[in-house]
Amino acid sequence: MREIHAITELRDALAKERAAGQSVGFVPTMGALHDGHLALIAKAREDCDLVVVSIFVNPAQFDRRTDLASYPRDPEGDSRIADDNGVDLLFCPSVEEMYPDHYYTYVFVEDLSAVLCGSVRPGHFRGVTTVVAKLLNIARPDIAYFGEKDYQQLVIVKRMVADLNMDADIVGVPTVRDADGLAISSRNTLLNATEREDATVIPRALFMARDMAGRRGVAASRIMERVRMAIGEEPRVRIEYLNVVDPQTLRDVRQVDDKALVAVAAYVGEVRLIDNIMVGPGA
Amino acid sequence: MREIHAITELRDALAKERAAGQSVGFVPTMGALHDGHLALIAKAREDCDLVVVSIFVNPAQFDRRTDLASYPRDPEGDSRIADDNGVDLLFCPSVEEMYPDHYYTYVFVEDLSAVLCGSVRPGHFRGVTTVVAKLLNIARPDIAYFGEKDYQQLVIVKRMVADLNMDADIVGVPTVRDADGLAISSRNTLLNATEREDATVIPRALFMARDMAGRRGVAASRIMERVRMAIGEEPRVRIEYLNVVDPQTLRDVRQVDDKALVAVAAYVGEVRLIDNIMVGPGA
């Protein structure tokens, strides 16, 4: 595995590979690599000749400085994990490399960025779409992989790529969960043992929602009420938002006729977690 | 010359040419082709194997509906002119092709888009950068050409391409002027004979500014005062803005030590014209 820090170096390395007919799979990450990332890397490994992983904790997508400061970082561990899992190129640019002085350009996806996480994290998705646009332009992959755990991000990135006529396929990879159901996230490492236990109420509530909505016509309000009650049993878990939405438009649905996404954000102590599940007879 | 309306058709045509080692020069226009465009096309012809011109009156960059409606259009004439001037591919997408339903994504360059034309045409440069990002992603040119007549646009597009790590060279081409000095613009066709005559006060005032600022240290305020006086002699020409700015940052300068850009927008009757000139000992 080759580790690269400069944009031009990655570009040159990839230009050679592309000229030799190699297809490029790209997994953008913020590091602290875990089994969720490994599922993305495995899929890229399966589909493409060359696997590029980026590690960049993107300041532009953090709405709070403290969140940026406490975001887990483990460059040596990440490098070892990437190497062990068949990554060919690991791209670790500095903040100055990505956002030099007089950096002014932002990419924004209206409408889809205003709901769910967008409604509580101002500027978050603008930061995500901007850095993803940059990374896609730098790596020019055939396929880029994103986890369905960040479902809204996946929908927004797909829309950006289609709207801006970017030339990459965006592929979503199913959420990876621990044995107790908790969706794997870099932020899970910030939970203490009690919080870790408490947090499992989130996937339990979502699985219950899926079971409820197996038949046509279940009201979104009923699903949300039951999910709120279930999560409410853990007093240290505070729901930030809970919505039942159309998986494409991310707009609230009133009842689940085909497929709908139940999306939740919750604080467990000071740690904000998100999760989602596809429900309905079409799910 | 081949005329293409669909994005996928242009992509496929260019992929073949690129695979055959042809370099691509791209000239994005809003049509009503004139000698200014022909200078861009000639430069592209000189530098590149293949010349692609796009014609798209981009609704996203018009801040007023009436301006969009009255913008000059001549598809048959444009096609003939392009063919006569060695254009290989003429790309004329529909509005629906460029902005389909559920189009949500915009590219915005902060700071540089807030001054000069940006201060009086809200949303204009957001529309420009968005459509240019799309067109560059579709055509993937080696070089794209922009007129220096729209100097702010050129600076903003260069910044966008650098910031988003897009892989095209952006080249500015000097303003082409009619024999009487007026910068050639599609909007000139909207002037009646008297207005056409009156409008020539704009380049005369700019040439005077250039003559004034040949030595170091001339105050911007003095240049602006003289330009205002000169243009003021034509009562039917109303200055919208007049600034002496740094050519890179577009920020106002107090005095001209090296190079500065004198930029003006003025209404002649109902027609808004812009022009600029580089001044100073380094110009």
Coordinates of C-alpha atoms in Angstrom, one line a residue:
Chain A
M1 CA 0.0 0.0 0.0
R2 CA 1.2 3.5 -0.8
E3 CA 0.4 6.4 1.4
I4 CA -0.1 9.7 -0.3
H5 CA -0.4 13.2 1.1
A6 CA -0.3 15.5 -1.9
I7 CA -3.2 16.0 -4.4
T8 CA -0.8 16.1 -7.4
E9 CA 0.9 12.9 -6.3
L10 CA -2.4 11.0 -6.1
R11 CA -3.5 12.4 -9.4
D12 CA -0.3 11.3 -11.1
A13 CA -0.4 7.9 -9.6
L14 CA -4.0 7.4 -10.7
A15 CA -3.5 8.8 -14.2
K16 CA -0.9 6.0 -14.7
E17 CA -3.2 3.3 -13.4
R18 CA -6.1 4.6 -15.5
A19 CA -4.0 4.8 -18.6
A20 CA -3.1 1.1 -18.0
G21 CA -6.8 0.3 -18.0
Q22 CA -7.2 -0.1 -14.3
S23 CA -10.7 0.7 -12.8
V24 CA -10.7 2.8 -9.7
G25 CA -12.9 2.2 -6.6
F26 CA -12.9 5.0 -4.0
V27 CA -13.9 5.0 -0.4
P28 CA -13.8 8.5 1.2
T29 CA -13.6 8.3 5.0
M30 CA -12.8 10.5 8.0
G31 CA -10.6 7.7 9.4
A32 CA -10.9 5.8 12.7
L33 CA -11.6 2.9 10.3
H34 CA -14.0 0.2 11.5
D35 CA -16.0 -2.7 10.2
G36 CA -18.4 -0.3 8.4
H37 CA -15.5 1.1 6.4
L38 CA -14.1 -2.4 5.8
A39 CA -17.5 -3.4 4.2
L40 CA -17.0 -0.4 1.8
I41 CA -13.4 -1.4 1.1
A42 CA -14.4 -5.0 0.5
K43 CA -17.1 -3.9 -2.0
A44 CA -14.6 -1.7 -3.8
R45 CA -12.0 -4.6 -3.8
E46 CA -14.7 -6.8 -5.4
D47 CA -15.8 -4.3 -8.1
C48 CA -12.6 -2.5 -9.1
D49 CA -8.9 -3.2 -10.0
L50 CA -7.6 -0.5 -7.7
V51 CA -8.9 0.6 -4.3
V52 CA -8.3 4.2 -3.1
V53 CA -9.2 5.2 0.4
S54 CA -9.1 8.8 1.6
I55 CA -8.8 9.8 5.3
F56 CA -9.7 13.4 5.9
V57 CA -11.4 14.8 8.9
N58 CA -13.2 17.6 7.0
P59 CA -13.5 20.7 9.1
A60 CA -16.1 22.2 6.7
Q61 CA -18.7 19.6 7.7
F62 CA -18.5 20.1 11.5
D63 CA -21.0 22.6 12.8
R64 CA -19.4 22.6 16.2
R65 CA -15.7 23.1 17.0
T66 CA -15.8 20.8 20.0
D67 CA -17.2 18.0 17.8
L68 CA -14.3 18.5 15.4
A69 CA -11.8 18.5 18.2
S70 CA -13.1 15.3 19.8
Y71 CA -13.6 13.4 16.6
P72 CA -11.6 10.2 16.9
R73 CA -8.3 10.1 15.0
D74 CA -5.9 7.1 14.7
P75 CA -3.6 7.6 11.6
E76 CA -1.2 4.7 12.4
G77 CA -4.0 2.3 13.2
D78 CA -5.9 3.4 10.0
S79 CA -2.8 2.9 7.9
R80 CA -2.3 -0.7 9.3
I81 CA -6.0 -1.6 8.8
A82 CA -6.1 -0.2 5.3
D83 CA -2.9 -2.1 4.4
D84 CA -4.3 -5.3 5.9
N85 CA -7.5 -5.0 3.9
G86 CA -6.1 -4.6 0.4
V87 CA -6.2 -0.9 0.0
D88 CA -3.8 0.2 -2.8
L89 CA -3.6 3.9 -2.2
L90 CA -4.3 5.7 1.1
F91 CA -4.8 9.4 0.5
C92 CA -4.3 11.5 3.7
P93 CA -4.2 15.2 2.8
S94 CA -3.7 17.9 5.3
V95 CA -6.3 20.6 5.9
E96 CA -4.1 23.1 4.1
E97 CA -3.8 20.8 1.1
M98 CA -7.6 20.6 0.8
Y99 CA -8.5 24.2 1.9
P100 CA -5.6 26.5 1.1
D101 CA -5.7 30.2 1.8
H102 CA -8.4 32.0 -0.2
Y103 CA -10.5 28.9 -0.5
Y104 CA -13.9 30.2 -1.4
T105 CA -15.9 27.5 -3.3
Y106 CA -18.8 25.5 -1.9
V107 CA -21.2 23.0 -3.4
F108 CA -24.7 22.9 -1.9
V109 CA -27.6 20.6 -2.6
E110 CA -30.8 22.5 -1.8
D111 CA -34.0 20.9 -0.4
L112 CA -32.4 17.5 0.5
S113 CA -29.8 19.3 2.8
A114 CA -32.5 21.1 4.8
V115 CA -34.2 18.1 6.5
L116 CA -33.1 15.5 9.1
C117 CA -29.5 16.1 10.0
G118 CA -29.5 19.2 7.9
S119 CA -32.1 20.8 10.0
V120 CA -30.0 20.5 13.2
R121 CA -26.5 20.8 11.8
P122 CA -26.3 24.0 9.8
G123 CA -23.7 23.9 7.1
H124 CA -22.9 20.2 7.6
F125 CA -24.0 18.9 4.2
R126 CA -22.5 21.9 2.4
G127 CA -19.2 20.8 3.9
V128 CA -19.9 17.2 2.9
T129 CA -20.9 17.9 -0.7
T130 CA -17.9 20.3 -1.1
V131 CA -15.3 17.9 0.1
V132 CA -16.9 15.0 -1.8
A133 CA -16.9 17.0 -5.0
K134 CA -13.2 17.8 -4.4
L135 CA -12.3 14.2 -3.6
L136 CA -14.2 12.9 -6.6
N137 CA -12.5 15.4 -8.9
I138 CA -9.1 14.4 -7.4
A139 CA -9.5 10.7 -7.5
R140 CA -11.9 10.5 -10.6
P141 CA -13.1 7.0 -9.5
D142 CA -15.2 4.7 -11.6
I143 CA -17.2 4.0 -8.4
A144 CA -17.3 5.7 -5.0
Y145 CA -18.8 3.9 -2.0
F146 CA -20.8 5.4 0.8
G147 CA -22.4 3.7 3.8
E148 CA -26.2 3.6 4.1
K149 CA -25.8 4.4 7.8
D150 CA -25.4 8.0 6.6
Y151 CA -28.4 7.6 4.4
Q152 CA -29.1 11.3 3.9
Q153 CA -25.5 11.8 2.9
L154 CA -25.8 9.0 0.3
V155 CA -28.9 10.5 -1.2
I156 CA -27.4 14.0 -1.3
V157 CA -24.1 12.8 -2.8
K158 CA -26.0 10.9 -5.5
R159 CA -28.1 14.0 -6.3
M160 CA -24.9 16.2 -6.5
V161 CA -23.2 13.8 -8.8
A162 CA -26.2 13.6 -11.1
D163 CA -26.9 17.4 -11.0
L164 CA -23.3 18.4 -11.7
N165 CA -22.9 15.7 -14.3
M166 CA -20.0 14.2 -12.5
D167 CA -18.7 11.0 -14.0
A168 CA -18.7 8.5 -11.1
D169 CA -21.1 5.8 -9.9
I170 CA -22.2 6.3 -6.3
V171 CA -22.9 3.0 -4.6
G172 CA -24.5 2.6 -1.2
V173 CA -23.3 -0.2 1.1
P174 CA -25.6 -1.6 3.8
T175 CA -25.1 -0.5 7.4
V176 CA -22.8 -2.9 9.4
R177 CA -24.1 -3.5 13.0
D178 CA -22.4 -4.9 16.0
A179 CA -23.8 -8.2 17.5
D180 CA -26.0 -6.1 19.8
G181 CA -27.5 -4.3 16.8
L182 CA -25.7 -0.9 17.2
A183 CA -24.8 0.6 13.9
I184 CA -21.0 0.8 13.7
S185 CA -19.7 4.3 13.8
S186 CA -16.5 6.0 14.6
R187 CA -18.4 7.9 17.3
N188 CA -19.2 4.7 19.2
T189 CA -15.7 4.8 20.6
L190 CA -16.7 8.0 22.5
L191 CA -19.4 6.1 24.4
N192 CA -18.6 4.7 27.9
A193 CA -19.7 1.2 28.8
T194 CA -23.1 2.2 30.2
E195 CA -23.8 4.5 27.3
R196 CA -22.8 1.8 24.9
E197 CA -25.4 -0.5 26.5
D198 CA -28.1 2.3 26.6
A199 CA -27.4 3.1 22.9
T200 CA -28.6 -0.4 21.8
V201 CA -32.2 0.8 22.4
I202 CA -31.9 2.7 19.1
P203 CA -31.5 -0.3 16.8
R204 CA -34.0 -2.3 18.9
A205 CA -36.6 0.5 18.3
L206 CA -35.8 0.6 14.6
F207 CA -36.1 -3.2 14.2
M208 CA -39.5 -2.9 15.9
A209 CA -40.5 -0.2 13.4
R210 CA -39.5 -2.5 10.5
D211 CA -41.6 -5.3 12.0
M212 CA -44.6 -3.0 12.4
A213 CA -44.5 -1.7 8.9
G214 CA -44.3 -5.0 7.0
R215 CA -47.8 -4.6 5.6
R216 CA -49.2 -1.7 3.5
G217 CA -50.7 1.5 4.9
V218 CA -49.2 1.7 8.4
A219 CA -49.4 5.4 9.6
A220 CA -46.0 7.1 10.0
S221 CA -47.4 8.7 13.2
R222 CA -48.0 5.3 14.7
I223 CA -44.5 4.1 13.9
M224 CA -42.9 7.3 15.3
E225 CA -45.0 7.0 18.5
R226 CA -43.9 3.4 19.1
V227 CA -40.2 4.2 18.3
R228 CA -40.4 7.2 20.7
M229 CA -41.9 5.0 23.4
A230 CA -39.2 2.3 23.0
I231 CA -36.3 4.8 23.0
G232 CA -38.0 6.6 25.9
E233 CA -37.4 3.6 28.1
E234 CA -33.7 4.6 28.3
P235 CA -33.8 8.0 30.0
R236 CA -30.2 8.8 29.0
V237 CA -31.0 8.5 25.3
R238 CA -32.5 11.8 24.0
I239 CA -34.0 11.8 20.5
E240 CA -32.9 14.8 18.4
Y241 CA -35.1 14.0 15.4
L242 CA -37.2 11.0 14.3
N243 CA -38.8 11.0 10.9
V244 CA -40.4 8.6 8.5
V245 CA -39.4 9.8 5.0
D246 CA -39.5 8.9 1.4
P247 CA -36.1 7.3 0.6
Q248 CA -35.5 9.5 -2.5
T249 CA -37.0 12.9 -1.6
L250 CA -36.4 12.6 2.2
R251 CA -39.8 14.2 2.7
D252 CA -42.0 13.0 5.5
V253 CA -44.6 10.4 4.5
R254 CA -47.9 10.0 6.2
Q255 CA -48.2 6.3 5.8
V256 CA -45.9 3.6 4.5
D257 CA -47.3 2.1 1.3
D258 CA -44.1 0.8 -0.2
K259 CA -40.7 1.6 1.1
A260 CA -40.0 4.3 3.7
L261 CA -36.9 5.3 5.7
V262 CA -37.2 5.6 9.5
A263 CA -34.3 8.0 10.4
V264 CA -33.3 8.9 13.9
A265 CA -30.7 11.0 15.6
A266 CA -30.2 10.7 19.3
Y267 CA -27.8 11.9 22.0
V268 CA -26.5 9.2 24.3
G269 CA -24.9 11.3 27.0
E270 CA -22.8 13.8 25.0
V271 CA -22.5 11.6 22.0
R272 CA -24.7 12.1 19.0
L273 CA -25.6 9.0 17.1
I274 CA -27.6 8.5 13.9
D275 CA -29.2 5.4 12.5
N276 CA -31.9 4.4 10.0
I277 CA -33.8 1.5 8.7
M278 CA -35.8 0.8 5.5
V279 CA -39.3 -0.3 6.4
G280 CA -42.5 -1.2 4.5
P281 CA -43.7 -4.0 2.3
G282 CA -41.2 -3.0 -0.5
A283 CA -38.3 -2.9 1.9
Chain B
M1 CA -19.5 20.1 -37.7
R2 CA -21.7 17.9 -35.6
E3 CA -24.6 19.5 -33.6
I4 CA -25.4 17.7 -30.3
H5 CA -28.4 18.2 -28.0
A6 CA -28.0 15.3 -25.4
I7 CA -25.4 15.2 -22.7
T8 CA -24.8 11.5 -23.1
E9 CA -24.3 12.0 -26.8
L10 CA -21.6 14.7 -26.3
R11 CA -20.0 12.5 -23.6
D12 CA -19.8 9.5 -25.9
A13 CA -18.5 11.5 -28.8
L14 CA -15.8 13.1 -26.7
A15 CA -14.8 9.8 -25.0
K16 CA -14.0 8.4 -28.4
E17 CA -11.9 11.4 -29.4
R18 CA -10.1 11.5 -26.1
A19 CA -9.3 7.7 -26.3
A20 CA -7.8 8.5 -29.8
G21 CA -5.5 11.0 -28.1
Q22 CA -7.3 14.2 -29.2
S23 CA -7.0 17.2 -27.0
V24 CA -10.2 19.1 -26.3
G25 CA -10.7 22.9 -26.3
F26 CA -14.0 24.1 -25.0
V27 CA -15.8 27.5 -25.4
P28 CA -18.9 27.8 -23.4
T29 CA -21.3 30.5 -24.7
M30 CA -24.8 31.8 -24.5
G31 CA -25.0 32.0 -28.3
A32 CA -25.6 35.1 -30.4
L33 CA -22.0 34.4 -31.6
H34 CA -19.9 37.5 -32.4
D35 CA -16.3 38.4 -33.0
G36 CA -15.6 38.0 -29.2
H37 CA -16.6 34.4 -29.4
L38 CA -14.7 33.9 -32.6
A39 CA -11.5 35.0 -30.8
L40 CA -12.2 32.3 -28.2
I41 CA -12.8 29.7 -30.9
A42 CA -9.7 30.7 -32.8
K43 CA -7.6 30.3 -29.7
A44 CA -9.1 26.9 -29.0
R45 CA -8.5 25.9 -32.6
E46 CA -4.9 27.0 -32.2
D47 CA -4.3 25.1 -29.0
C48 CA -6.3 21.9 -29.3
D49 CA -7.2 19.1 -31.7
L50 CA -10.9 19.3 -31.2
V51 CA -13.0 22.4 -30.6
V52 CA -16.3 22.1 -28.7
V53 CA -18.6 25.1 -28.3
S54 CA -21.7 25.1 -26.2
I55 CA -24.7 27.4 -26.6
F56 CA -26.9 27.5 -23.6
V57 CA -28.8 30.6 -22.4
N58 CA -28.5 29.7 -18.7
P59 CA -31.7 30.7 -16.8
A60 CA -29.8 30.2 -13.5
Q61 CA -27.6 33.2 -14.1
F62 CA -30.3 35.7 -14.9
D63 CA -31.5 37.7 -12.0
R64 CA -34.4 39.2 -13.9
R65 CA -36.9 37.4 -16.0
T66 CA -37.2 40.2 -18.6
D67 CA -33.5 40.1 -19.1
L68 CA -33.6 36.3 -19.8
A69 CA -36.6 36.8 -22.1
S70 CA -34.9 39.6 -24.2
Y71 CA -31.5 37.9 -24.3
P72 CA -30.6 37.7 -28.0
R73 CA -31.0 34.2 -29.6
D74 CA -30.1 33.1 -33.1
P75 CA -29.6 29.3 -33.2
E76 CA -29.5 29.0 -37.0
G77 CA -27.0 31.9 -37.4
D78 CA -24.9 30.5 -34.5
S79 CA -24.8 27.1 -36.1
R80 CA -23.6 28.6 -39.4
I81 CA -21.0 30.8 -37.8
A82 CA -19.7 27.9 -35.7
D83 CA -19.4 25.6 -38.7
D84 CA -17.6 28.4 -40.7
N85 CA -15.1 28.9 -38.0
G86 CA -13.9 25.3 -37.5
V87 CA -15.9 24.2 -34.6
D88 CA -16.1 20.4 -34.4
L89 CA -18.9 19.8 -32.0
L90 CA -21.7 22.3 -31.2
F91 CA -23.5 21.4 -28.0
C92 CA -27.0 23.0 -27.7
P93 CA -28.7 21.4 -24.7
S94 CA -32.3 22.3 -23.7
V95 CA -33.1 23.8 -20.3
E96 CA -34.7 20.5 -19.3
E97 CA -31.5 18.6 -20.3
M98 CA -29.4 20.8 -18.1
Y99 CA -31.8 21.4 -15.2
P100 CA -34.2 18.4 -15.0
D101 CA -37.0 18.2 -12.4
H102 CA -35.6 17.9 -8.8
Y103 CA -32.5 19.8 -9.8
Y104 CA -31.0 21.0 -6.5
T105 CA -27.3 21.5 -6.7
Y106 CA -25.5 24.8 -6.9
V107 CA -21.8 25.8 -6.8
F108 CA -21.0 29.1 -5.2
V109 CA -17.7 31.0 -4.9
E110 CA -17.8 33.2 -1.8
D111 CA -16.2 36.6 -1.5
L112 CA -15.3 37.0 -5.3
S113 CA -19.0 36.7 -6.2
A114 CA -20.1 39.4 -3.7
V115 CA -18.5 42.4 -5.4
L116 CA -18.9 44.3 -8.8
C117 CA -21.6 42.5 -10.8
G118 CA -22.3 40.2 -7.9
S119 CA -23.3 43.2 -5.7
V120 CA -26.1 44.2 -8.2
R121 CA -27.1 40.9 -9.7
P122 CA -28.0 38.6 -6.8
G123 CA -27.5 34.9 -7.7
H124 CA -25.9 35.7 -11.0
F125 CA -22.5 34.2 -10.3
R126 CA -24.0 31.2 -8.5
G127 CA -25.8 30.5 -11.8
V128 CA -22.6 31.0 -13.8
T129 CA -20.4 28.7 -11.6
T130 CA -23.1 26.1 -11.5
V131 CA -23.5 25.9 -15.2
V132 CA -19.8 26.1 -15.9
A133 CA -19.1 23.3 -13.4
K134 CA -21.7 21.2 -15.2
L135 CA -20.4 22.0 -18.6
L136 CA -16.8 21.3 -17.6
N137 CA -17.9 17.9 -16.1
I138 CA -19.7 17.1 -19.3
A139 CA -17.1 18.2 -21.8
R140 CA -14.0 17.4 -19.7
P141 CA -11.9 19.8 -21.8
D142 CA -8.1 20.1 -21.6
I143 CA -8.6 23.9 -21.8
A144 CA -11.7 26.1 -21.5
Y145 CA -11.7 29.6 -22.8
F146 CA -13.4 32.7 -21.3
G147 CA -13.4 36.3 -22.5
E148 CA -11.7 38.9 -20.4
K149 CA -14.6 41.2 -21.1
D150 CA -16.4 39.3 -18.3
Y151 CA -13.3 39.6 -16.1
Q152 CA -15.0 38.9 -12.8
Q153 CA -16.5 35.7 -14.3
L154 CA -13.0 34.6 -15.5
V155 CA -11.5 35.2 -12.0
I156 CA -14.4 33.3 -10.3
V157 CA -14.3 30.4 -12.7
K158 CA -10.6 30.1 -12.2
R159 CA -11.1 30.1 -8.5
M160 CA -13.8 27.4 -8.7
V161 CA -11.7 25.1 -10.8
A162 CA -8.8 25.5 -8.5
D163 CA -10.9 25.1 -5.3
L164 CA -12.8 22.1 -6.5
N165 CA -9.7 20.4 -8.0
M166 CA -11.3 20.3 -11.4
D167 CA -9.0 19.1 -14.1
A168 CA -9.2 21.8 -16.8
D169 CA -7.0 24.8 -17.7
I170 CA -9.0 28.0 -17.7
V171 CA -7.6 30.5 -20.2
G172 CA -8.7 34.2 -20.6
V173 CA -8.8 35.8 -24.0
P174 CA -8.5 39.6 -24.5
T175 CA -11.6 41.6 -25.1
V176 CA -12.4 42.2 -28.7
R177 CA -13.6 45.7 -29.5
D178 CA -15.4 47.3 -32.5
A179 CA -13.5 50.0 -34.4
D180 CA -15.2 52.6 -32.2
G181 CA -13.8 50.9 -29.1
L182 CA -17.0 49.4 -27.8
A183 CA -16.4 45.9 -26.3
I184 CA -18.2 43.4 -28.4
S185 CA -21.2 41.8 -26.5
S186 CA -24.3 40.0 -27.5
R187 CA -26.2 42.7 -25.7
N188 CA -24.9 45.3 -28.2
T189 CA -27.5 44.1 -30.7
L190 CA -30.2 45.4 -28.2
L191 CA -28.9 49.1 -28.6
N192 CA -30.6 51.4 -31.1
A193 CA -28.3 53.6 -33.3
T194 CA -28.2 56.6 -30.8
E195 CA -27.5 54.3 -27.8
R196 CA -24.8 52.5 -29.8
E197 CA -23.1 55.9 -30.4
D198 CA -23.6 57.0 -26.7
A199 CA -22.2 53.7 -25.5
T200 CA -18.8 54.4 -27.0
V201 CA -18.2 56.9 -24.1
I202 CA -17.5 53.8 -21.9
P203 CA -14.4 52.6 -23.7
R204 CA -13.2 56.1 -24.2
A205 CA -13.4 56.7 -20.5
L206 CA -11.6 53.4 -19.8
F207 CA -8.8 54.2 -22.3
M208 CA -8.4 57.6 -20.5
A209 CA -8.1 55.7 -17.2
R210 CA -5.3 53.6 -18.7
D211 CA -3.5 56.6 -19.9
M212 CA -3.8 58.3 -16.5
A213 CA -2.5 55.3 -14.6
G214 CA 0.7 54.6 -16.5
R215 CA 2.9 55.7 -13.7
R216 CA 3.1 54.3 -10.1
G217 CA 0.9 55.6 -7.3
V218 CA -2.1 57.2 -9.0
A219 CA -5.0 57.3 -6.6
A220 CA -8.0 55.1 -7.5
S221 CA -10.3 57.9 -6.4
R222 CA -8.8 60.2 -9.0
I223 CA -9.2 57.6 -11.7
M224 CA -12.8 57.0 -10.8
E225 CA -13.6 60.7 -10.6
R226 CA -12.2 61.3 -14.1
V227 CA -14.0 58.2 -15.5
R228 CA -17.3 59.4 -13.9
M229 CA -16.9 62.9 -15.4
A230 CA -16.1 61.5 -18.9
I231 CA -19.1 59.1 -18.8
G232 CA -21.2 61.8 -17.3
E233 CA -21.0 63.8 -20.5
E234 CA -23.4 61.3 -22.1
P235 CA -26.6 61.9 -20.0
R236 CA -28.2 58.7 -21.4
V237 CA -25.4 56.5 -20.0
R238 CA -25.9 55.8 -16.3
I239 CA -23.1 54.2 -14.3
E240 CA -24.2 51.2 -12.2
Y241 CA -20.9 50.6 -10.6
L242 CA -17.3 51.7 -11.2
N243 CA -14.4 50.2 -9.2
V244 CA -10.7 50.1 -9.3
V245 CA -9.8 46.6 -8.0
D246 CA -7.0 44.1 -7.5
P247 CA -7.2 41.8 -10.6
Q248 CA -6.9 38.6 -8.4
T249 CA -8.9 39.4 -5.3
L250 CA -11.3 41.9 -6.9
R251 CA -11.0 44.1 -3.8
D252 CA -10.9 47.8 -4.2
V253 CA -7.4 49.3 -4.3
R254 CA -6.6 52.8 -3.0
Q255 CA -3.9 53.5 -5.5
V256 CA -2.5 51.8 -8.5
D257 CA 1.1 50.6 -7.8
D258 CA 1.3 47.8 -10.3
K259 CA -1.7 46.4 -12.1
A260 CA -5.3 47.2 -11.3
L261 CA -8.6 46.5 -13.1
V262 CA -10.9 49.4 -13.7
A263 CA -14.4 47.7 -14.0
V264 CA -17.6 49.4 -15.0
A265 CA -21.2 48.5 -15.5
A266 CA -23.5 51.1 -17.1
Y267 CA -27.0 51.3 -18.5
V268 CA -27.4 52.8 -21.9
G269 CA -31.1 53.2 -22.1
E270 CA -32.5 49.9 -20.9
V271 CA -29.4 47.9 -21.9
R272 CA -26.8 47.0 -19.3
L273 CA -23.3 46.9 -20.5
I274 CA -20.1 46.0 -18.7
D275 CA -16.5 46.7 -19.6
N276 CA -13.1 46.8 -18.0
I277 CA -9.5 47.6 -18.6
M278 CA -6.2 46.7 -17.0
V279 CA -4.3 49.8 -15.9
G280 CA -1.1 50.7 -14.1
P281 CA 2.6 50.5 -14.8
G282 CA 2.5 46.7 -14.8
A283 CA -0.5 46.4 -17.2

